[in-house]
mmCIF file of C-alpha atoms in Angstrom:
data_model
loop_
_atom_site.group_PDB
_atom_site.id
_atom_site.type_symbol
_atom_site.label_atom_id
_atom_site.label_comp_id
_atom_site.label_asym_id
_atom_site.label_seq_id
_atom_site.Cartn_x
_atom_site.Cartn_y
_atom_site.Cartn_z
ATOM 1 C CA UNK A 122 -2.318 -1.323 30.587
ATOM 2 C CA UNK A 123 -1.516 -3.332 27.609
ATOM 3 C CA UNK A 124 1.719 -5.451 26.682
ATOM 4 C CA UNK A 125 1.620 -4.448 23.269
ATOM 5 C CA UNK A 126 -0.856 -2.394 20.964
ATOM 6 C CA UNK A 127 -0.975 -2.630 17.104
ATOM 7 C CA UNK A 128 -2.052 0.055 14.697
ATOM 8 C CA UNK A 129 -3.218 -1.159 11.678
ATOM 9 C CA UNK A 130 -4.960 -4.201 9.969
ATOM 10 C CA UNK A 131 -3.353 -5.045 6.866
ATOM 11 C CA UNK A 132 -0.932 -7.872 6.176
ATOM 12 C CA UNK A 133 1.594 -6.292 8.499
ATOM 13 C CA UNK A 134 -0.484 -5.568 11.291
ATOM 14 C CA UNK A 135 -2.423 -8.881 11.339
ATOM 15 C CA UNK A 136 0.666 -10.896 11.018
ATOM 16 C CA UNK A 137 2.450 -8.961 14.091
ATOM 17 C CA UNK A 138 -1.022 -9.952 15.938
ATOM 18 C CA UNK A 139 -0.602 -13.536 15.030
ATOM 19 C CA UNK A 140 3.066 -13.666 16.467
ATOM 20 C CA UNK A 141 2.442 -11.269 19.334
ATOM 21 C CA UNK A 142 -0.698 -13.518 20.496
ATOM 22 C CA UNK A 143 1.326 -16.705 19.940
ATOM 23 C CA UNK A 144 3.730 -15.155 22.424
ATOM 24 C CA UNK A 145 1.164 -14.845 25.122
ATOM 25 C CA UNK A 146 1.114 -11.027 24.719
ATOM 26 C CA UNK A 147 -2.254 -10.666 24.391
ATOM 27 C CA UNK A 148 -2.180 -7.977 21.704
ATOM 28 C CA UNK A 149 -4.783 -5.243 21.154
ATOM 29 C CA UNK A 150 -5.117 -4.439 17.529
ATOM 30 C CA UNK A 151 -6.607 -1.110 16.217
ATOM 31 C CA UNK A 152 -7.785 -1.429 12.790
ATOM 32 C CA UNK A 153 -7.481 1.993 11.655
ATOM 33 C CA UNK A 154 -10.046 3.547 9.004
ATOM 34 C CA UNK A 155 -9.705 0.643 6.515
ATOM 35 C CA UNK A 156 -9.729 -3.051 7.775
ATOM 36 C CA UNK A 157 -7.405 -4.808 5.546
ATOM 37 C CA UNK A 158 -5.175 -1.880 4.281
ATOM 38 C CA UNK A 159 -4.850 -1.696 0.764
ATOM 39 C CA UNK A 160 -5.448 -5.521 0.308
ATOM 40 C CA UNK A 161 -9.138 -4.581 1.441
ATOM 41 C CA UNK A 162 -9.580 -2.840 -1.880
ATOM 42 C CA UNK A 163 -8.095 -5.483 -3.909
ATOM 43 C CA UNK A 164 -10.050 -7.985 -5.825
ATOM 44 C CA UNK A 165 -7.955 -10.948 -6.939
ATOM 45 C CA UNK A 166 -4.628 -11.879 -5.003
ATOM 46 C CA UNK A 167 -2.666 -14.309 -7.034
ATOM 47 C CA UNK A 168 1.016 -13.940 -5.647
ATOM 48 C CA UNK A 169 0.534 -14.576 -1.861
ATOM 49 C CA UNK A 170 2.103 -18.155 -1.118
ATOM 50 C CA UNK A 171 -0.554 -20.822 -0.208
ATOM 51 C CA UNK A 172 -3.232 -19.908 -2.388
ATOM 52 C CA UNK A 173 -2.339 -21.631 -6.003
ATOM 53 C CA UNK A 174 -6.038 -20.529 -7.364
ATOM 54 C CA UNK A 175 -5.650 -17.076 -5.865
ATOM 55 C CA UNK A 176 -7.903 -15.375 -3.374
ATOM 56 C CA UNK A 177 -9.745 -12.159 -2.912
ATOM 57 C CA UNK A 178 -8.103 -9.426 -0.870
ATOM 58 C CA UNK A 179 -10.729 -8.994 1.720
ATOM 59 C CA UNK A 180 -10.999 -12.651 2.059
ATOM 60 C CA UNK A 181 -7.368 -13.068 2.827
ATOM 61 C CA UNK A 182 -7.389 -10.292 5.177
ATOM 62 C CA UNK A 183 -10.438 -11.868 6.966
ATOM 63 C CA UNK A 184 -8.523 -15.262 7.227
ATOM 64 C CA UNK A 185 -5.507 -13.574 8.739
ATOM 65 C CA UNK A 186 -7.943 -11.627 11.186
ATOM 66 C CA UNK A 187 -9.530 -14.821 12.290
ATOM 67 C CA UNK A 188 -6.164 -16.464 12.748
ATOM 68 C CA UNK A 189 -5.098 -13.579 15.033
ATOM 69 C CA UNK A 190 -8.034 -13.799 16.972
ATOM 70 C CA UNK A 191 -7.703 -17.757 17.530
ATOM 71 C CA UNK A 192 -4.424 -17.064 19.340
ATOM 72 C CA UNK A 193 -5.936 -14.204 21.471
ATOM 73 C CA UNK A 194 -5.379 -10.948 19.492
ATOM 74 C CA UNK A 195 -8.390 -8.508 20.474
ATOM 75 C CA UNK A 196 -9.333 -6.674 17.254
ATOM 76 C CA UNK A 197 -10.867 -3.234 17.845
ATOM 77 C CA UNK A 198 -12.582 -1.419 14.889
ATOM 78 C CA UNK A 199 -11.689 2.148 14.698
ATOM 79 C CA UNK A 200 -8.825 4.786 14.332
ATOM 80 C CA UNK A 201 -6.374 5.964 16.878
ATOM 81 C CA UNK A 202 -6.608 9.768 17.086
ATOM 82 C CA UNK A 203 -3.496 10.652 19.036
ATOM 83 C CA UNK A 204 -0.391 8.963 20.412
ATOM 84 C CA UNK A 205 1.937 10.014 22.899
ATOM 85 C CA UNK A 206 5.456 8.753 22.822
ATOM 86 C CA UNK A 207 7.502 11.193 25.017
ATOM 87 C CA UNK A 208 6.623 9.283 27.996
ATOM 88 C CA UNK A 209 6.515 5.748 29.143
ATOM 89 C CA UNK A 210 4.212 3.731 28.872
ATOM 90 C CA UNK A 211 2.969 5.104 25.678
ATOM 91 C CA UNK A 212 -0.501 6.564 25.510
ATOM 92 C CA UNK A 213 -2.721 5.901 22.614
ATOM 93 C CA UNK A 214 -6.009 7.848 22.277
ATOM 94 C CA UNK A 215 -8.746 5.515 20.802
ATOM 95 C CA UNK A 216 -12.452 5.579 20.988
ATOM 96 C CA UNK A 217 -12.754 8.470 23.506
ATOM 97 C CA UNK A 218 -10.109 6.999 26.081
ATOM 98 C CA UNK A 219 -6.374 6.807 26.530
ATOM 99 C CA UNK A 220 -4.911 3.436 26.184
ATOM 100 C CA UNK A 221 -1.464 2.622 27.655
ATOM 101 C CA UNK A 222 0.852 0.060 26.243
ATOM 102 C CA UNK A 223 4.384 -0.996 26.916
ATOM 103 C CA UNK A 224 5.362 -1.694 23.421
ATOM 104 C CA UNK A 225 3.739 -0.504 20.206
ATOM 105 C CA UNK A 226 3.998 -1.732 16.662
ATOM 106 C CA UNK A 227 2.832 0.784 13.997
ATOM 107 C CA UNK A 228 1.629 -0.875 10.845
ATOM 108 C CA UNK A 229 -0.461 2.033 9.511
ATOM 109 C CA UNK A 230 0.646 1.228 5.834
ATOM 110 C CA UNK A 231 0.464 3.917 2.911
ATOM 111 C CA UNK A 232 -2.282 5.110 0.521
ATOM 112 C CA UNK A 233 -1.681 5.463 -3.304
ATOM 113 C CA UNK A 234 -2.123 8.859 -4.540
ATOM 114 C CA UNK A 235 -5.072 8.909 -6.887
ATOM 115 C CA UNK A 236 -6.391 10.935 -9.468
ATOM 116 C CA UNK A 237 -9.629 12.187 -7.838
ATOM 117 C CA UNK A 238 -11.315 11.907 -11.199
ATOM 118 C CA UNK A 239 -14.969 10.595 -12.267
ATOM 119 C CA UNK A 240 -15.177 6.884 -12.454
ATOM 120 C CA UNK A 241 -11.836 6.122 -10.691
ATOM 121 C CA UNK A 242 -13.329 4.926 -7.276
ATOM 122 C CA UNK A 243 -16.348 3.307 -9.364
ATOM 123 C CA UNK A 244 -13.850 0.941 -11.087
ATOM 124 C CA UNK A 245 -11.160 0.651 -8.521
ATOM 125 C CA UNK A 246 -10.220 -3.104 -8.447
ATOM 126 C CA UNK A 247 -12.279 -3.635 -11.805
ATOM 127 C CA UNK A 248 -9.824 -2.020 -14.118
ATOM 128 C CA UNK A 249 -8.360 0.663 -12.181
ATOM 129 C CA UNK A 250 -5.294 -0.430 -10.180
ATOM 130 C CA UNK A 251 -2.231 1.135 -8.303
ATOM 131 C CA UNK A 252 -0.089 -2.076 -8.540
ATOM 132 C CA UNK A 253 1.125 -3.610 -11.690
ATOM 133 C CA UNK A 254 2.913 -6.536 -9.905
ATOM 134 C CA UNK A 255 -0.327 -7.603 -8.257
ATOM 135 C CA UNK A 256 -2.733 -7.036 -11.271
ATOM 136 C CA UNK A 257 -0.496 -7.170 -14.474
ATOM 137 C CA UNK A 258 -1.356 -10.883 -14.983
ATOM 138 C CA UNK A 259 -5.012 -10.083 -15.506
ATOM 139 C CA UNK A 260 -4.198 -7.961 -18.923
ATOM 140 C CA UNK A 261 -2.481 -10.513 -21.039
ATOM 141 C CA UNK A 262 -3.018 -9.371 -24.350
ATOM 142 C CA UNK A 263 -4.932 -6.168 -23.568
ATOM 143 C CA UNK A 264 -4.228 -2.556 -23.757
ATOM 144 C CA UNK A 265 -3.635 -0.493 -20.575
ATOM 145 C CA UNK A 266 -2.754 3.040 -19.406
ATOM 146 C CA UNK A 267 -0.230 3.803 -16.909
ATOM 147 C CA UNK A 268 -0.342 7.295 -15.444
ATOM 148 C CA UNK A 269 2.725 8.845 -14.314
ATOM 149 C CA UNK A 270 6.114 9.946 -15.265
ATOM 150 C CA UNK A 271 8.433 9.046 -12.475
ATOM 151 C CA UNK A 272 10.468 5.911 -11.865
ATOM 152 C CA UNK A 273 7.588 3.993 -10.594
ATOM 153 C CA UNK A 274 5.529 4.611 -13.706
ATOM 154 C CA UNK A 275 7.971 3.722 -16.253
ATOM 155 C CA UNK A 276 8.956 0.602 -14.189
ATOM 156 C CA UNK A 277 5.345 -0.321 -13.967
ATOM 157 C CA UNK A 278 4.790 0.399 -17.770
ATOM 158 C CA UNK A 279 7.853 -1.733 -18.598
ATOM 159 C CA UNK A 280 6.818 -4.643 -16.336
ATOM 160 C CA UNK A 281 3.011 -4.383 -17.777
ATOM 161 C CA UNK A 282 4.614 -5.211 -21.376
ATOM 162 C CA UNK A 283 5.062 -8.920 -20.135
ATOM 163 C CA UNK A 284 1.425 -9.073 -20.342
ATOM 164 C CA UNK A 285 -0.137 -6.372 -22.274
ATOM 165 C CA UNK A 286 -0.244 -5.960 -25.952
ATOM 166 C CA UNK A 287 -0.040 -2.188 -25.747
ATOM 167 C CA UNK A 288 0.935 0.185 -22.908
ATOM 168 C CA UNK A 289 0.314 3.807 -23.259
ATOM 169 C CA UNK A 290 2.147 5.997 -20.531
ATOM 170 C CA UNK A 291 0.168 8.983 -19.951
ATOM 171 C CA UNK A 292 2.236 11.988 -18.337
ATOM 172 C CA UNK A 293 1.115 15.379 -17.755
ATOM 173 C CA UNK A 294 4.437 16.946 -18.769
ATOM 174 C CA UNK A 295 6.420 16.808 -22.104
ATOM 175 C CA UNK A 296 9.294 14.884 -20.520
ATOM 176 C CA UNK A 297 9.685 12.042 -17.878
ATOM 177 C CA UNK A 298 11.043 12.475 -14.361
ATOM 178 C CA UNK A 299 12.293 8.927 -14.385
ATOM 179 C CA UNK A 300 16.075 8.036 -14.311
ATOM 180 C CA UNK A 301 17.836 7.932 -17.631
ATOM 181 C CA UNK A 302 18.211 4.174 -17.694
ATOM 182 C CA UNK A 303 14.651 3.497 -17.170
ATOM 183 C CA UNK A 304 13.537 6.167 -19.794
ATOM 184 C CA UNK A 305 15.965 4.528 -22.307
ATOM 185 C CA UNK A 306 14.640 1.163 -21.790
ATOM 186 C CA UNK A 307 11.001 2.133 -22.114
ATOM 187 C CA UNK A 308 11.616 4.200 -25.236
ATOM 188 C CA UNK A 309 13.099 1.253 -26.862
ATOM 189 C CA UNK A 310 10.204 -0.914 -25.959
ATOM 190 C CA UNK A 311 7.852 -1.356 -28.949
ATOM 191 C CA UNK A 312 5.010 -2.140 -26.840
ATOM 192 C CA UNK A 313 5.217 1.177 -24.956
ATOM 193 C CA UNK A 314 3.880 4.448 -26.455
ATOM 194 C CA UNK A 315 3.927 8.057 -24.745
ATOM 195 C CA UNK A 316 1.052 10.436 -24.647
ATOM 196 C CA UNK A 317 2.548 13.729 -23.453
ATOM 197 C CA UNK A 318 1.176 16.720 -21.997
ATOM 198 C CA UNK A 319 -2.054 14.878 -21.304
ATOM 199 C CA UNK A 320 -4.070 13.982 -18.108
ATOM 200 C CA UNK A 321 -6.808 11.552 -17.370
ATOM 201 C CA UNK A 322 -10.155 13.480 -16.997
ATOM 202 C CA UNK A 323 -12.504 10.361 -16.461
ATOM 203 C CA UNK A 324 -12.667 6.723 -16.289
ATOM 204 C CA UNK A 325 -15.394 5.155 -18.330
ATOM 205 C CA UNK A 326 -16.708 1.686 -18.005
ATOM 206 C CA UNK A 327 -19.692 -0.376 -17.437
ATOM 207 C CA UNK A 328 -20.965 -2.859 -14.705
ATOM 208 C CA UNK A 329 -20.314 -6.146 -17.028
ATOM 209 C CA UNK A 330 -16.875 -5.259 -18.671
ATOM 210 C CA UNK A 331 -15.380 -2.745 -15.802
ATOM 211 C CA UNK A 332 -12.944 -0.186 -17.399
ATOM 212 C CA UNK A 333 -13.587 0.209 -20.997
ATOM 213 C CA UNK A 334 -11.967 3.869 -22.055
ATOM 214 C CA UNK A 335 -10.336 6.684 -20.316
ATOM 215 C CA UNK A 336 -11.279 10.501 -21.372
ATOM 216 C CA UNK A 337 -7.916 12.309 -21.839
ATOM 217 C CA UNK A 338 -7.353 15.993 -21.891
ATOM 218 C CA UNK A 339 -4.198 17.741 -23.482
ATOM 219 C CA UNK A 340 -3.013 20.288 -21.120
ATOM 220 C CA UNK A 341 -2.028 22.768 -23.853
ATOM 221 C CA UNK A 342 -4.673 22.520 -26.198
ATOM 222 C CA UNK A 343 -7.632 21.578 -24.122
ATOM 223 C CA UNK A 344 -8.471 18.924 -26.639
ATOM 224 C CA UNK A 345 -10.070 15.856 -25.342
ATOM 225 C CA UNK A 346 -10.039 12.440 -26.782
ATOM 226 C CA UNK A 347 -11.665 8.892 -25.664
ATOM 227 C CA UNK A 348 -8.943 6.320 -25.668
ATOM 228 C CA UNK A 349 -10.399 2.744 -25.554
ATOM 229 C CA UNK A 350 -8.417 0.830 -22.847
ATOM 230 C CA UNK A 351 -8.996 -2.310 -20.679
ATOM 231 C CA UNK A 352 -7.029 -1.062 -17.723
ATOM 232 C CA UNK A 353 -5.678 2.010 -15.890
ATOM 233 C CA UNK A 354 -2.643 1.773 -13.538
ATOM 234 C CA UNK A 355 -2.050 4.766 -11.503
ATOM 235 C CA UNK A 356 1.555 5.325 -10.695
ATOM 236 C CA UNK A 357 1.749 8.873 -9.088
ATOM 237 C CA UNK A 358 3.015 7.882 -5.745
ATOM 238 C CA UNK A 359 2.167 6.687 -2.383
ATOM 239 C CA UNK A 360 1.645 8.588 0.840
ATOM 240 C CA UNK A 361 2.570 6.782 4.006
ATOM 241 C CA UNK A 362 -0.056 7.056 6.827
ATOM 242 C CA UNK A 363 2.155 8.462 9.232
ATOM 243 C CA UNK A 364 1.104 11.922 10.023
ATOM 244 C CA UNK A 365 0.070 10.886 13.711
ATOM 245 C CA UNK A 366 3.934 10.337 14.431
ATOM 246 C CA UNK A 367 5.259 13.460 13.007
ATOM 247 C CA UNK A 368 7.610 15.020 15.533
ATOM 248 C CA UNK A 369 7.714 11.844 17.447
ATOM 249 C CA UNK A 370 9.096 9.224 15.310
ATOM 250 C CA UNK A 371 12.124 9.844 12.961
ATOM 251 C CA UNK A 372 10.614 10.056 9.452
ATOM 252 C CA UNK A 373 12.233 10.116 5.950
ATOM 253 C CA UNK A 374 11.749 13.256 3.568
ATOM 254 C CA UNK A 375 8.568 11.342 2.201
ATOM 255 C CA UNK A 376 7.117 10.623 5.446
ATOM 256 C CA UNK A 377 8.253 6.991 5.907
ATOM 257 C CA UNK A 378 8.970 5.681 9.430
ATOM 258 C CA UNK A 379 12.779 5.154 9.634
ATOM 259 C CA UNK A 380 13.536 1.781 11.045
ATOM 260 C CA UNK A 381 16.859 -0.370 11.601
ATOM 261 C CA UNK A 382 17.008 -3.896 9.774
ATOM 262 C CA UNK A 383 14.941 -5.333 13.100
ATOM 263 C CA UNK A 384 11.838 -2.936 12.512
ATOM 264 C CA UNK A 385 13.216 -0.568 15.495
ATOM 265 C CA UNK A 386 12.489 2.919 15.497
ATOM 266 C CA UNK A 387 14.308 5.722 17.076
ATOM 267 C CA UNK A 388 12.153 5.217 20.352
ATOM 268 C CA UNK A 389 12.833 2.144 22.380
ATOM 269 C CA UNK A 390 9.696 -0.051 22.438
ATOM 270 C CA UNK A 391 8.317 1.366 19.343
ATOM 271 C CA UNK A 392 8.525 -0.975 16.075
ATOM 272 C CA UNK A 393 7.259 -0.249 12.784
ATOM 273 C CA UNK A 394 6.326 -2.479 9.655
ATOM 274 C CA UNK A 395 4.686 -2.807 6.360
ATOM 275 C CA UNK A 396 4.175 -0.095 3.972
ATOM 276 C CA UNK A 397 4.539 2.685 6.465
ATOM 277 C CA UNK A 398 8.381 2.069 6.588
ATOM 278 C CA UNK A 399 8.846 0.131 3.400
ATOM 279 C CA UNK A 400 8.702 2.349 0.293
ATOM 280 C CA UNK A 401 10.565 -0.486 -1.888
ATOM 281 C CA UNK A 402 8.703 -3.398 -2.331
ATOM 282 C CA UNK A 403 5.246 -2.683 -1.055
ATOM 283 C CA UNK A 404 3.916 -6.217 -1.200
ATOM 284 C CA UNK A 405 1.668 -8.232 1.003
ATOM 285 C CA UNK A 406 4.204 -10.913 1.612
ATOM 286 C CA UNK A 407 6.902 -8.584 2.430
ATOM 287 C CA UNK A 408 4.595 -6.642 4.676
ATOM 288 C CA UNK A 409 3.739 -9.688 6.546
ATOM 289 C CA UNK A 410 7.266 -10.726 6.903
ATOM 290 C CA UNK A 411 8.215 -7.344 8.772
ATOM 291 C CA UNK A 412 5.114 -7.863 10.804
ATOM 292 C CA UNK A 413 6.499 -10.790 11.958
ATOM 293 C CA UNK A 414 9.802 -9.427 12.675
ATOM 294 C CA UNK A 415 8.298 -6.526 14.598
ATOM 295 C CA UNK A 416 6.428 -8.816 16.979
ATOM 296 C CA UNK A 417 9.220 -10.943 17.813
ATOM 297 C CA UNK A 418 11.531 -7.801 18.615
ATOM 298 C CA UNK A 419 8.645 -6.656 20.765
ATOM 299 C CA UNK A 420 8.709 -9.890 22.594
ATOM 300 C CA UNK A 421 12.351 -9.666 23.163
ATOM 301 C CA UNK A 422 11.846 -5.777 24.344
ATOM 302 C CA UNK A 423 9.098 -6.910 26.637
ATOM 303 C CA UNK A 424 11.163 -9.760 28.112
ATOM 304 C CA UNK A 425 13.489 -7.241 29.822
ATOM 305 C CA UNK A 426 10.537 -6.419 32.318
ATOM 306 C CA UNK A 427 10.253 -10.299 33.392
#
């Protein structure tokens, strides 16, 4: 029997571990399939407070892990395969056994939708990105592609014009899905051009430079071109990692866990934080903040049993 189990080892889960451990709750943190979450795939992080020279994403996550462990968080590598929230205490299947816990903090994060084309994984973090606010600074004076046609793609394209000299928005259709005000703003921006009815077929690059070009295909004619670029930003949405909780926790239409402002879910004693419930900001610092909130609320919940 555990006082609190935390699912997920990104900034939200690890911060929850720090706060829960400092409250003497001896939390168990199950990392999930990717330790560090999306920051585990990120090279340079320059916007996390306290690191004026920047820090590598995996290094930041390792420091958070060491801090959580220092206060008594037990970190176990692996993934929960089943969660039973219909009875109390809650039960979690992990590593061939069922664990029981009085409180559960869900910090399973979200995964960016990717293109699944050659070169994408090879150059992820070295020219391929899913976050303009994280990585836009590195493309000052350079040429980039943004893939997508919704609000996120157009917002990221507009944001990137602060740094890049040219932004190509590549969309598989002949019109955008973004809101009209965002479209109008992008259309008026001299740094933005649109490549319609086109998809990325391959990411090209080399070991030294990272991304150097993208192979594009016009969907109506089949014609291909190689477009020299320094970076490719994929903005075709995120998928919250919440399948484990379908039918148990209240989810919105996109699958994000619904919480109140204090990170409570629809089940008393179950809390959610980070990108599995935040589809607006999706930043490491906001994820860490909600992890702190979830742990404090879990402590208050467990105090009822004292």
